[in-house]
Amino acid sequence: MTPPTPQRPGEVFSSWAIFPTAFIASVALSISILDDGGSQAAALLAGLAVGFAIVVVSERLYPFVQDWNRNHD
């Protein structure tokens, strides 16, 4: 399955930048928590939550397939 052609401004940038952004943000947050003396579990969960949130929000704004983003009742 080939991805659809971009139609909105920022769609190409989002498709290329979202996963590196999520990865870097989650690792940076985890390192920050560990440097402040937080537990490894807290750093892991916070990093995962931030990465997940970034991906979910960006997929909502720029879905891979537009039809997936509609209300299914």
PDB file of C-alpha atoms in Angstrom:
ATOM      1  CA  MET A   1       0.000   0.000   0.000  1.00  0.00           C
ATOM      2  CA  THR A   2       1.488   3.316  -1.015  1.00  0.00           C
ATOM      3  CA  PRO A   3       0.853   6.344   1.160  1.00  0.00           C
ATOM      4  CA  PRO A   4      -1.458   9.030  -0.194  1.00  0.00           C
ATOM      5  CA  THR A   5       0.062  12.114  -1.765  1.00  0.00           C
ATOM      6  CA  PRO A   6       0.405  15.085   0.616  1.00  0.00           C
ATOM      7  CA  GLN A   7      -2.323  17.663   0.286  1.00  0.00           C
ATOM      8  CA  ARG A   8      -1.933  20.026   3.236  1.00  0.00           C
ATOM      9  CA  PRO A   9       0.946  22.296   4.275  1.00  0.00           C
ATOM     10  CA  GLY A  10       3.171  20.608   6.819  1.00  0.00           C
ATOM     11  CA  GLU A  11       2.071  17.098   5.928  1.00  0.00           C
ATOM     12  CA  VAL A  12       5.401  16.036   4.396  1.00  0.00           C
ATOM     13  CA  PHE A  13       7.384  17.529   7.265  1.00  0.00           C
ATOM     14  CA  SER A  14       5.129  15.848   9.802  1.00  0.00           C
ATOM     15  CA  SER A  15       5.451  12.458   8.136  1.00  0.00           C
ATOM     16  CA  TRP A  16       9.246  12.653   8.244  1.00  0.00           C
ATOM     17  CA  ALA A  17       9.701  14.392  11.599  1.00  0.00           C
ATOM     18  CA  ILE A  18       7.154  12.817  13.923  1.00  0.00           C
ATOM     19  CA  PHE A  19       8.971   9.672  14.968  1.00  0.00           C
ATOM     20  CA  PRO A  20      12.394  11.301  15.461  1.00  0.00           C
ATOM     21  CA  THR A  21      10.657  14.041  17.459  1.00  0.00           C
ATOM     22  CA  ALA A  22       8.803  11.532  19.626  1.00  0.00           C
ATOM     23  CA  PHE A  23      11.981   9.503  20.178  1.00  0.00           C
ATOM     24  CA  ILE A  24      14.165  12.485  21.070  1.00  0.00           C
ATOM     25  CA  ALA A  25      11.518  13.997  23.365  1.00  0.00           C
ATOM     26  CA  SER A  26      10.922  10.744  25.232  1.00  0.00           C
ATOM     27  CA  VAL A  27      14.636  10.024  25.678  1.00  0.00           C
ATOM     28  CA  ALA A  28      15.347  13.611  26.768  1.00  0.00           C
ATOM     29  CA  LEU A  29      12.545  13.488  29.326  1.00  0.00           C
ATOM     30  CA  SER A  30      13.717  10.129  30.661  1.00  0.00           C
ATOM     31  CA  ILE A  31      17.286  11.391  31.011  1.00  0.00           C
ATOM     32  CA  SER A  32      16.055  14.542  32.731  1.00  0.00           C
ATOM     33  CA  ILE A  33      14.022  12.546  35.234  1.00  0.00           C
ATOM     34  CA  LEU A  34      16.951  10.241  35.967  1.00  0.00           C
ATOM     35  CA  ASP A  35      19.333  13.208  36.395  1.00  0.00           C
ATOM     36  CA  ASP A  36      16.930  14.762  38.902  1.00  0.00           C
ATOM     37  CA  GLY A  37      17.053  11.597  40.994  1.00  0.00           C
ATOM     38  CA  GLY A  38      13.806  10.043  39.808  1.00  0.00           C
ATOM     39  CA  SER A  39      13.275   6.322  39.615  1.00  0.00           C
ATOM     40  CA  GLN A  40      13.901   4.281  36.507  1.00  0.00           C
ATOM     41  CA  ALA A  41      10.238   3.272  36.397  1.00  0.00           C
ATOM     42  CA  ALA A  42       9.099   6.897  36.455  1.00  0.00           C
ATOM     43  CA  ALA A  43      11.554   7.796  33.690  1.00  0.00           C
ATOM     44  CA  LEU A  44      10.396   4.877  31.562  1.00  0.00           C
ATOM     45  CA  LEU A  45       6.693   5.573  31.990  1.00  0.00           C
ATOM     46  CA  ALA A  46       7.012   9.322  31.455  1.00  0.00           C
ATOM     47  CA  GLY A  47       9.107   8.811  28.327  1.00  0.00           C
ATOM     48  CA  LEU A  48       6.639   6.311  26.923  1.00  0.00           C
ATOM     49  CA  ALA A  49       3.686   8.573  27.716  1.00  0.00           C
ATOM     50  CA  VAL A  50       5.258  11.601  26.019  1.00  0.00           C
ATOM     51  CA  GLY A  51       6.261   9.634  22.927  1.00  0.00           C
ATOM     52  CA  PHE A  52       2.805   8.089  22.690  1.00  0.00           C
ATOM     53  CA  ALA A  53       1.083  11.459  23.118  1.00  0.00           C
ATOM     54  CA  ILE A  54       3.176  13.062  20.382  1.00  0.00           C
ATOM     55  CA  VAL A  55       2.366  10.264  17.941  1.00  0.00           C
ATOM     56  CA  VAL A  56      -1.357  10.270  18.782  1.00  0.00           C
ATOM     57  CA  VAL A  57      -1.718  14.038  18.409  1.00  0.00           C
ATOM     58  CA  SER A  58       0.218  14.154  15.149  1.00  0.00           C
ATOM     59  CA  GLU A  59      -1.733  11.223  13.719  1.00  0.00           C
ATOM     60  CA  ARG A  60      -4.929  13.057  14.590  1.00  0.00           C
ATOM     61  CA  LEU A  61      -3.695  16.222  12.842  1.00  0.00           C
ATOM     62  CA  TYR A  62      -2.055  14.501   9.841  1.00  0.00           C
ATOM     63  CA  PRO A  63      -3.492  10.987   9.483  1.00  0.00           C
ATOM     64  CA  PHE A  64      -1.687   8.467   7.284  1.00  0.00           C
ATOM     65  CA  VAL A  65      -5.031   7.607   5.683  1.00  0.00           C
ATOM     66  CA  GLN A  66      -7.636  10.366   5.986  1.00  0.00           C
ATOM     67  CA  ASP A  67     -10.552   7.909   6.109  1.00  0.00           C
ATOM     68  CA  TRP A  68      -9.212   6.371   9.336  1.00  0.00           C
ATOM     69  CA  ASN A  69      -9.721   9.671  11.137  1.00  0.00           C
ATOM     70  CA  ARG A  70     -13.479   9.870  10.659  1.00  0.00           C
ATOM     71  CA  ASN A  71     -16.116   9.141  13.285  1.00  0.00           C
ATOM     72  CA  HIS A  72     -17.279   5.518  13.078  1.00  0.00           C
ATOM     73  CA  ASP A  73     -20.241   6.063  15.420  1.00  0.00           C
TER      74      ASP A  73
END
